[in-house]
Short mmCIF file of C-alpha atoms (C1' of nucleotides) in Angstrom, two decimals:
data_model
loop_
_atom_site.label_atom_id
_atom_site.label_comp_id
_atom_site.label_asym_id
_atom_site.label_seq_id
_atom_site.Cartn_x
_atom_site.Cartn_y
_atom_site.Cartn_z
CA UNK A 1089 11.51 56.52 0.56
CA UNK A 1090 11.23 53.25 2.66
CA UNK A 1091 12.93 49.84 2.59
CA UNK A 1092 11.57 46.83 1.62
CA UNK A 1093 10.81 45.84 5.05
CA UNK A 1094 9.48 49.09 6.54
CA UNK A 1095 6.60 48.65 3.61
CA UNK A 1096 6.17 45.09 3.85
CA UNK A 1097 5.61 45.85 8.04
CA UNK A 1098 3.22 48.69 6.24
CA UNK A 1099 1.10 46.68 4.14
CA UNK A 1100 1.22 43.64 5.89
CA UNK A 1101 2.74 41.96 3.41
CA UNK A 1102 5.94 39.36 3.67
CA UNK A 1103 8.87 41.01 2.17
CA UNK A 1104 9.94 37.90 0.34
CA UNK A 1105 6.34 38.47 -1.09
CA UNK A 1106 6.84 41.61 -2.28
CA UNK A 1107 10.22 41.08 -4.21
CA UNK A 1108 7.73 38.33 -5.72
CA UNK A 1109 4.93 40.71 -6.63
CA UNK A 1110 7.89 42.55 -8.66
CA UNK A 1111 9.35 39.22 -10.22
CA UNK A 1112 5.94 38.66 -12.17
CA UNK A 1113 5.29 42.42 -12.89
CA UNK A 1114 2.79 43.16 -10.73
CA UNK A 1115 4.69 45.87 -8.81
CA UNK A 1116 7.45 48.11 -10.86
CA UNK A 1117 10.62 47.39 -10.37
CA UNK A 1118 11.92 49.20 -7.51
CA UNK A 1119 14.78 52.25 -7.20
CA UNK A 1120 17.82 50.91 -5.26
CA UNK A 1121 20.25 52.83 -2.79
CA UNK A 1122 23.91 52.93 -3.26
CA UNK A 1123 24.23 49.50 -1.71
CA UNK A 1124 21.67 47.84 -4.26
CA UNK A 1125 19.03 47.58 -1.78
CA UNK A 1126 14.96 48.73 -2.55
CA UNK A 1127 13.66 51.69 -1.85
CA UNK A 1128 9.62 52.76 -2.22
CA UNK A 1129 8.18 55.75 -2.69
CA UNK A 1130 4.80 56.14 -0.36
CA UNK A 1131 2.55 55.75 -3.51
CA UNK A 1132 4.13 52.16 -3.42
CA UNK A 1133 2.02 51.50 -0.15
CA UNK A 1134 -1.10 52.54 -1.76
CA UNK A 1135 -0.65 50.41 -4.58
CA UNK A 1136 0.39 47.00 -2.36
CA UNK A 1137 -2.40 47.89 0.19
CA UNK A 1138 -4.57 47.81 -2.66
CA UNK A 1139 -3.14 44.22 -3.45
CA UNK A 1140 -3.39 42.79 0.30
CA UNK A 1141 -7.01 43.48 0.12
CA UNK A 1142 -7.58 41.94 -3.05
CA UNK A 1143 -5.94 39.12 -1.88
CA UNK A 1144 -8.00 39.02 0.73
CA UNK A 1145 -11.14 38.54 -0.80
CA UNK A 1146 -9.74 35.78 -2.89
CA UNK A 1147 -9.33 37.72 -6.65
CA UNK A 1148 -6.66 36.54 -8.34
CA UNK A 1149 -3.28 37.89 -9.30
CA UNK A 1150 -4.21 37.90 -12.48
CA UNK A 1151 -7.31 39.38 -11.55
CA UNK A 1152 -5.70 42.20 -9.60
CA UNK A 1153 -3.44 42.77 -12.27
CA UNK A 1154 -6.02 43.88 -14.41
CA UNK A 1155 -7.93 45.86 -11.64
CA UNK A 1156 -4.76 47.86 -11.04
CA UNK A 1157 -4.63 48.92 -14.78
CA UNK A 1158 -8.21 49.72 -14.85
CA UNK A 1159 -7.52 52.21 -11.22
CA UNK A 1160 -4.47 53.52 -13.33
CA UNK A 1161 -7.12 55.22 -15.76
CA UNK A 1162 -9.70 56.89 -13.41
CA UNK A 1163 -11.59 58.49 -16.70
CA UNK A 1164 -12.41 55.29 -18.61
CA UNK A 1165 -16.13 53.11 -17.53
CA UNK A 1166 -15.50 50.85 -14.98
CA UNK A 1167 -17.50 48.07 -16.55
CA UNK A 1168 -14.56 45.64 -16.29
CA UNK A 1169 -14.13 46.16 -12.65
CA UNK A 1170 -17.70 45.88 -11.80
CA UNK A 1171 -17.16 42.61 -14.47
CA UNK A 1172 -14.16 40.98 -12.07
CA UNK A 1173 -15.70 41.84 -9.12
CA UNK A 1174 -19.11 40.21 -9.93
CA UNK A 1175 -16.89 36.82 -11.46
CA UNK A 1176 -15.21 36.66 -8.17
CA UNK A 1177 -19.00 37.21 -6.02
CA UNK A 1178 -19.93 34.24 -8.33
CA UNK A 1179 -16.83 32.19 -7.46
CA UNK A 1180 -17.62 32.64 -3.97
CA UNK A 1181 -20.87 31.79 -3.55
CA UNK A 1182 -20.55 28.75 -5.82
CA UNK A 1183 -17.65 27.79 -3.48
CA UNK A 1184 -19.61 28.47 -0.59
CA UNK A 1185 -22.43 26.31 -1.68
CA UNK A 1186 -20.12 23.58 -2.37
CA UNK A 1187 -18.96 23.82 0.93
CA UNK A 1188 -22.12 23.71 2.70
CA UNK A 1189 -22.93 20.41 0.93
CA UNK A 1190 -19.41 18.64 2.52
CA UNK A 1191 -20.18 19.90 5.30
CA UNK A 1192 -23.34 18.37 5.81
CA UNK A 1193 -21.64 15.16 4.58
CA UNK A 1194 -18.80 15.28 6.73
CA UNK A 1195 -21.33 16.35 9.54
CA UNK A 1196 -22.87 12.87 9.00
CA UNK A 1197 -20.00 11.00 9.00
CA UNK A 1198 -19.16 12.32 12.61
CA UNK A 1199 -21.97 12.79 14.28
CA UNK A 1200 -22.49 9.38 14.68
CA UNK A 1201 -20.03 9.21 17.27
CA UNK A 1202 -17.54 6.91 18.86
CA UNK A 1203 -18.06 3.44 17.64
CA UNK A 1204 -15.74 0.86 18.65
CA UNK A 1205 -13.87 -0.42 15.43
CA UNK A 1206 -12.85 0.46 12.40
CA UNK A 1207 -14.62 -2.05 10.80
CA UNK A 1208 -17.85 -0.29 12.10
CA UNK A 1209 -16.74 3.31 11.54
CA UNK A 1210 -19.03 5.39 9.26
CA UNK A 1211 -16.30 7.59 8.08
CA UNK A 1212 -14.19 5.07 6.44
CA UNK A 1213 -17.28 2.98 5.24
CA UNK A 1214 -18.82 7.13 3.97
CA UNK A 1215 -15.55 7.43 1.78
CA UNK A 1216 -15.64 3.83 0.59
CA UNK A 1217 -19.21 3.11 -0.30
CA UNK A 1218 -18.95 2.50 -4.06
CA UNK A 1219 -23.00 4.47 -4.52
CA UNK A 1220 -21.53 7.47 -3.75
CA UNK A 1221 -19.01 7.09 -6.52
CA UNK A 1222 -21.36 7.73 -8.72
CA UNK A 1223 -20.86 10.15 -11.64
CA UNK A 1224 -19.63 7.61 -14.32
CA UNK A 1225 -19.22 4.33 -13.69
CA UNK A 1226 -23.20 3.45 -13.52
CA UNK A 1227 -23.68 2.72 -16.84
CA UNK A 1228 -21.33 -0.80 -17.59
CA UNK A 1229 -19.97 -1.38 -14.20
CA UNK A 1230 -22.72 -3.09 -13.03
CA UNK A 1231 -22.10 -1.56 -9.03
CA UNK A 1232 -25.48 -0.48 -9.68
CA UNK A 1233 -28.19 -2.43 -9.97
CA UNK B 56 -7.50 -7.61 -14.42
CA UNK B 57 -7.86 -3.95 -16.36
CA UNK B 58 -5.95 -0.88 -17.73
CA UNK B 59 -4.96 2.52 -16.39
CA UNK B 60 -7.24 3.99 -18.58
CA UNK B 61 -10.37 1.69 -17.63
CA UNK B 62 -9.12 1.95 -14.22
CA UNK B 63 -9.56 6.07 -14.30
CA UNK B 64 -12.69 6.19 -15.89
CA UNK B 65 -14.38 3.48 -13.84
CA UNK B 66 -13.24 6.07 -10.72
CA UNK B 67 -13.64 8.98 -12.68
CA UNK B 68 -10.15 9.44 -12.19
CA UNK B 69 -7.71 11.09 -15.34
CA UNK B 70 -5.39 8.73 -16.15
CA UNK B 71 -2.26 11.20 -15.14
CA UNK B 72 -3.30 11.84 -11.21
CA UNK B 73 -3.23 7.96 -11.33
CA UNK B 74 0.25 7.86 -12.11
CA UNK B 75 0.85 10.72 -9.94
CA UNK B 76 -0.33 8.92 -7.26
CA UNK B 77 1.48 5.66 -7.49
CA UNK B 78 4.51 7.84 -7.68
CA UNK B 79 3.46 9.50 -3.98
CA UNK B 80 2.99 6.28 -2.76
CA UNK B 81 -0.96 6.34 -2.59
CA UNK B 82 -1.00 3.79 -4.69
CA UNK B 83 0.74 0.71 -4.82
CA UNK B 84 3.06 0.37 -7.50
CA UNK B 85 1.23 -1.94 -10.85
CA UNK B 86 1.99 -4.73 -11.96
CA UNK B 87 2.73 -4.72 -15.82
CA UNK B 88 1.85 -6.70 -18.51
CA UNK B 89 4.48 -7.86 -21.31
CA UNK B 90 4.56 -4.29 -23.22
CA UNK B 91 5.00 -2.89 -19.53
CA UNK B 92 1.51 -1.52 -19.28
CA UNK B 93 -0.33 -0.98 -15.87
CA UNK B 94 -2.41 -3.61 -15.04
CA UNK B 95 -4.59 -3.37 -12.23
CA UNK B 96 -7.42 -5.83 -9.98
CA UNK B 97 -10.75 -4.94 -8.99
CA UNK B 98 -9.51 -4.02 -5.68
CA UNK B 99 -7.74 -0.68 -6.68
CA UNK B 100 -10.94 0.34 -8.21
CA UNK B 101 -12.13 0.40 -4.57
CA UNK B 102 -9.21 2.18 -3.60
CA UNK B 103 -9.41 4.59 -6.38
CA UNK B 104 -12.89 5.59 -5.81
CA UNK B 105 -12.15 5.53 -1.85
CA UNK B 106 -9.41 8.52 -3.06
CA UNK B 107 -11.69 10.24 -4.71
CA UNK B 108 -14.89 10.45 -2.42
CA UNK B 109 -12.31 12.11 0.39
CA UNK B 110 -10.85 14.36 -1.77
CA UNK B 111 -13.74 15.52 -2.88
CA UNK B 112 -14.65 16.18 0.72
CA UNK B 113 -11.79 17.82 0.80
CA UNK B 114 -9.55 15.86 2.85
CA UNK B 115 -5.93 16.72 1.82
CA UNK B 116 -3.83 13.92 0.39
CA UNK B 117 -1.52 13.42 3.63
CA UNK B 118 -4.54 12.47 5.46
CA UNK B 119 -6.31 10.25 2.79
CA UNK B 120 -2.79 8.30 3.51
CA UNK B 121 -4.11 8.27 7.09
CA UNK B 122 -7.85 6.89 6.29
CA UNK B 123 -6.26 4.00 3.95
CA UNK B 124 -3.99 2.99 6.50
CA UNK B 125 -6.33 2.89 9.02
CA UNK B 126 -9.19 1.15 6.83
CA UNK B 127 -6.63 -1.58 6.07
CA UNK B 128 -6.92 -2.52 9.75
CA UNK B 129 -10.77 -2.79 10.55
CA UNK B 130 -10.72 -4.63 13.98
CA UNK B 131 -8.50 -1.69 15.53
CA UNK B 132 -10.62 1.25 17.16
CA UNK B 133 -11.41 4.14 14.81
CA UNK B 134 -11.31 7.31 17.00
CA UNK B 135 -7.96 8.25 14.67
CA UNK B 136 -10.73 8.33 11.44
CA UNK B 137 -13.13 10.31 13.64
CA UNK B 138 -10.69 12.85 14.04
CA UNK B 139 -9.05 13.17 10.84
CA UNK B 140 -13.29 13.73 10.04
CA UNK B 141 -13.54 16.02 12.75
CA UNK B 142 -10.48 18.33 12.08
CA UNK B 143 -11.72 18.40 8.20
CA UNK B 144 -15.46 19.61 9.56
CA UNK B 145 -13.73 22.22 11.17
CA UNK B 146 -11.54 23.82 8.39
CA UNK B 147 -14.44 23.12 6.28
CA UNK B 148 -16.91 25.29 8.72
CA UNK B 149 -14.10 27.90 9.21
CA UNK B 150 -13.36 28.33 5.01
CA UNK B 151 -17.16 28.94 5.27
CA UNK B 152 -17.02 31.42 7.53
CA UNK B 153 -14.76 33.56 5.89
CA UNK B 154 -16.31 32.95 2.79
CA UNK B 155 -19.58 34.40 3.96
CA UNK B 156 -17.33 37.65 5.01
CA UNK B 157 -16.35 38.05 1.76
CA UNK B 158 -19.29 37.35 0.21
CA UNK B 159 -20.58 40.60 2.02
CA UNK B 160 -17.92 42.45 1.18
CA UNK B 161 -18.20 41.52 -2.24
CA UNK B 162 -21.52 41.90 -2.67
CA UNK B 163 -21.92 45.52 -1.23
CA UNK B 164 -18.69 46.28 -3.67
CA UNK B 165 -21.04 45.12 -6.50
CA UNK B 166 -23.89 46.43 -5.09
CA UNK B 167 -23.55 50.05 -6.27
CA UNK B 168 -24.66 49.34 -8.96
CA UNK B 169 -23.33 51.29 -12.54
CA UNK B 170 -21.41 54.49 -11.87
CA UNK B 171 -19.88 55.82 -15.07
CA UNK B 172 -16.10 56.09 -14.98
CA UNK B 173 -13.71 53.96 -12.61
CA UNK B 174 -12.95 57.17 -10.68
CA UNK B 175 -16.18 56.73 -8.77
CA UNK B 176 -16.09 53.19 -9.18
CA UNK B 177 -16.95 51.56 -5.43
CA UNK B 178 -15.03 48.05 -6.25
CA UNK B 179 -11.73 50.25 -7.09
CA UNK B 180 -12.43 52.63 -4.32
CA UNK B 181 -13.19 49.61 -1.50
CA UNK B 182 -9.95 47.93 -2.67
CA UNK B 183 -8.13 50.90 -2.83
CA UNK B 184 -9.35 51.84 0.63
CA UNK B 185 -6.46 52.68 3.40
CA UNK B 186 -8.87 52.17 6.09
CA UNK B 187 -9.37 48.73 5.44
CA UNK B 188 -5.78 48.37 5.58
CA UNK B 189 -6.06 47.93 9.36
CA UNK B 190 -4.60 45.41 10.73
CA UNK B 191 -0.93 46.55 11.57
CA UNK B 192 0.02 50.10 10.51
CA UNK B 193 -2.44 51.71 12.71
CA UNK B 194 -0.47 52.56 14.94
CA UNK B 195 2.08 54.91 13.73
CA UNK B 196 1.79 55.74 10.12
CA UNK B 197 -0.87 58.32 10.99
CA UNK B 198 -3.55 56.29 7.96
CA UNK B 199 -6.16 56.67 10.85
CA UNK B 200 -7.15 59.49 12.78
"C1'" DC C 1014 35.98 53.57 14.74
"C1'" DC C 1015 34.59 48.91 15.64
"C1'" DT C 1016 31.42 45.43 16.38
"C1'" DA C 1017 27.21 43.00 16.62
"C1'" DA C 1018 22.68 42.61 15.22
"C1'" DT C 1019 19.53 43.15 12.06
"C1'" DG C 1020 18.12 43.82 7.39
"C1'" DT C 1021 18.72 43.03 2.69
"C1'" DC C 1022 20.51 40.84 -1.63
"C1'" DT C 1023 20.30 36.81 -5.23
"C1'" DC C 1024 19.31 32.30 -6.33
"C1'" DT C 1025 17.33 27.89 -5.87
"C1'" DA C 1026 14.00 24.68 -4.52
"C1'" DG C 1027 9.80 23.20 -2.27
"C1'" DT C 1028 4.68 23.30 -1.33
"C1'" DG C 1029 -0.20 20.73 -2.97
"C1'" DA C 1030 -2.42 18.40 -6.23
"C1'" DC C 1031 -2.38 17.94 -10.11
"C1'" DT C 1032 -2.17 19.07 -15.67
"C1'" DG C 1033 -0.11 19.16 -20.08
"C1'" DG C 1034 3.15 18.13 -23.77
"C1'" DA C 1035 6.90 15.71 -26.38
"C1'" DG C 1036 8.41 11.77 -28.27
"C1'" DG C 1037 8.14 6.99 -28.35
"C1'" DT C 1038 5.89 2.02 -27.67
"C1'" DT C 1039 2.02 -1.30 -27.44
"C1'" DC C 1040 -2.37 -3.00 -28.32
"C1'" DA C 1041 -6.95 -4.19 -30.56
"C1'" DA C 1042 -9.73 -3.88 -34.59
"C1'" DG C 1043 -10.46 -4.24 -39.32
"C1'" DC D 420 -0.68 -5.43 -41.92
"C1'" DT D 421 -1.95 -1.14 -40.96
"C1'" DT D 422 -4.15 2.31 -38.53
"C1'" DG D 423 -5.40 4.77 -34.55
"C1'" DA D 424 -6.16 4.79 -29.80
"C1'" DA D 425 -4.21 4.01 -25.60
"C1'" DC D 426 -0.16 3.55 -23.14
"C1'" DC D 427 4.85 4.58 -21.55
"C1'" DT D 428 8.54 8.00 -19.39
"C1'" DC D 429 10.17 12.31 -18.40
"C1'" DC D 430 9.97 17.11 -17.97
"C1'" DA D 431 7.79 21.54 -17.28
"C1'" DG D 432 4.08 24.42 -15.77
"C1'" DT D 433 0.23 25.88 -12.68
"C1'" DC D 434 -0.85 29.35 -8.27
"C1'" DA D 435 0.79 32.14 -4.80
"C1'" DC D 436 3.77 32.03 -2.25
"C1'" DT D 437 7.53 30.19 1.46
"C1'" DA D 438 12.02 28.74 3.05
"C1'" DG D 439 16.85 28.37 3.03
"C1'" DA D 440 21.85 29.28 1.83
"C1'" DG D 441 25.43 32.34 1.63
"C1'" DA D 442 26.86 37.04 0.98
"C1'" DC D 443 26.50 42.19 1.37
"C1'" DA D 444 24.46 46.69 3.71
"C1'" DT D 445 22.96 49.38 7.31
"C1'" DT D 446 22.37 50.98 11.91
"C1'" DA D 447 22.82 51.39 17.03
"C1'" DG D 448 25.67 51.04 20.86
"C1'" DG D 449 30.11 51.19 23.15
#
DNA sequence: CCTAATGTCTCTAGTGACTGGAGGTTCAAG
DNA sequence: CTTGAACCTCCAGTCACTAGAGACATTAGG
């Protein structure tokens, strides 16, 4: 049996983290000593391990939640974990995509390098150029011609 | 001289994050008409649309404050835009980095392809792994060999 | 056995950037 | 004049924590 802060130290994992992983289920409520205070069994660093690493590559609490009922049943198809892990592949690479175009934008904007003013400087004119606000206001607005 | 709700779909702006963003002060507060209704000029359309190229670069509200301040002054020197530009290119290329990790990681997970039941399942398995678990209790909770 | 330092407890509130709803008022069209 | 859309304020919720206040528990050293 550990304390709250032995097992956060363990995992890696803030203790005021961990009493919030129990506030919204996602860890059982923990045993307490005579003075009140949380003890964890060493199954408990299995289960927030698994957690940290989850976190890690981005899934969801909600997410995990789910994952940790499906490990909770090792004899049932794993379809739904292979389902949340291939969502959360998707949500990355659309992310990273999305990313890749700002950065090319933003790589733009600076790389044309120090000029003198303000007035003259392509980030602030970038971010105010009225073409690139483009989606909706085309049709009436008349800002394009 | 035109609505909140004209105003937010000229930007392509919902009509709430306008408000919310008078009340933060990224706005100026509007004037009103006789039933108290925001009324707004051409200009904040500018603004508006200036707010919402950066943000969807990225650039975090606190530093959007930064750009607008600085674009109200064009005839002082711009190197504070060029780095507010330049900081944002570099989270932006570091979120992409560790995107890409995970994207491996993710992908390999999914990779396996179908195994029946989730007791063989890789993505439960990978999360579940101690191993991965490096980065602090290495050392003396005997996880590694 | 006492003390000091550290660890833990609960509770509340704040973060960023919105989003949504309730309950009421104003406006423009027919 | 009535209807329905758009507007108003205020409050609460989102996500995943993080920080702080003020009090109790535990542990190591003297």
């Amino acid at each position: 049996m550990m304390t709250i802060g032995k097992l956060g130290r363990a995992a890696g994992v803030k203790v005021p983290t961990i009493r919030y992983y129990e506030d919204i289920g996602l860890l059982p409520e923990a045993e307490r000593s005579a003075g009140n205070q949380r003890l964890y069994p060493d199954s408990m660093l299995s289960r927030l391990c698994f957690i940290r690493h989850a976190r890690e590559l981005g899934f969801p609490l909600d997410a995990i939640r789910d994952l940790l009922r499906l490990a909770a049943h090792p004899d049932q198809p794993c379809e739904a974990a292979d389902q949340i892990a291939g969502e959360q592949l998707a949500a990355v690479r659309a992310r990273i995509g999305q990313l890749k175009a700002l950065e090319g934008e933003l790589a733009r904007m600076v790389a044309s390098g120090a000029h003198g003013t303000v007035g003259e400087c392509r980030v602030i004119e970038v971010l105010g150029n009225h073409a690139l606000c483009a989606r909706d206001h085309g049709a009436g607005a008349g800002v394009f011609a």
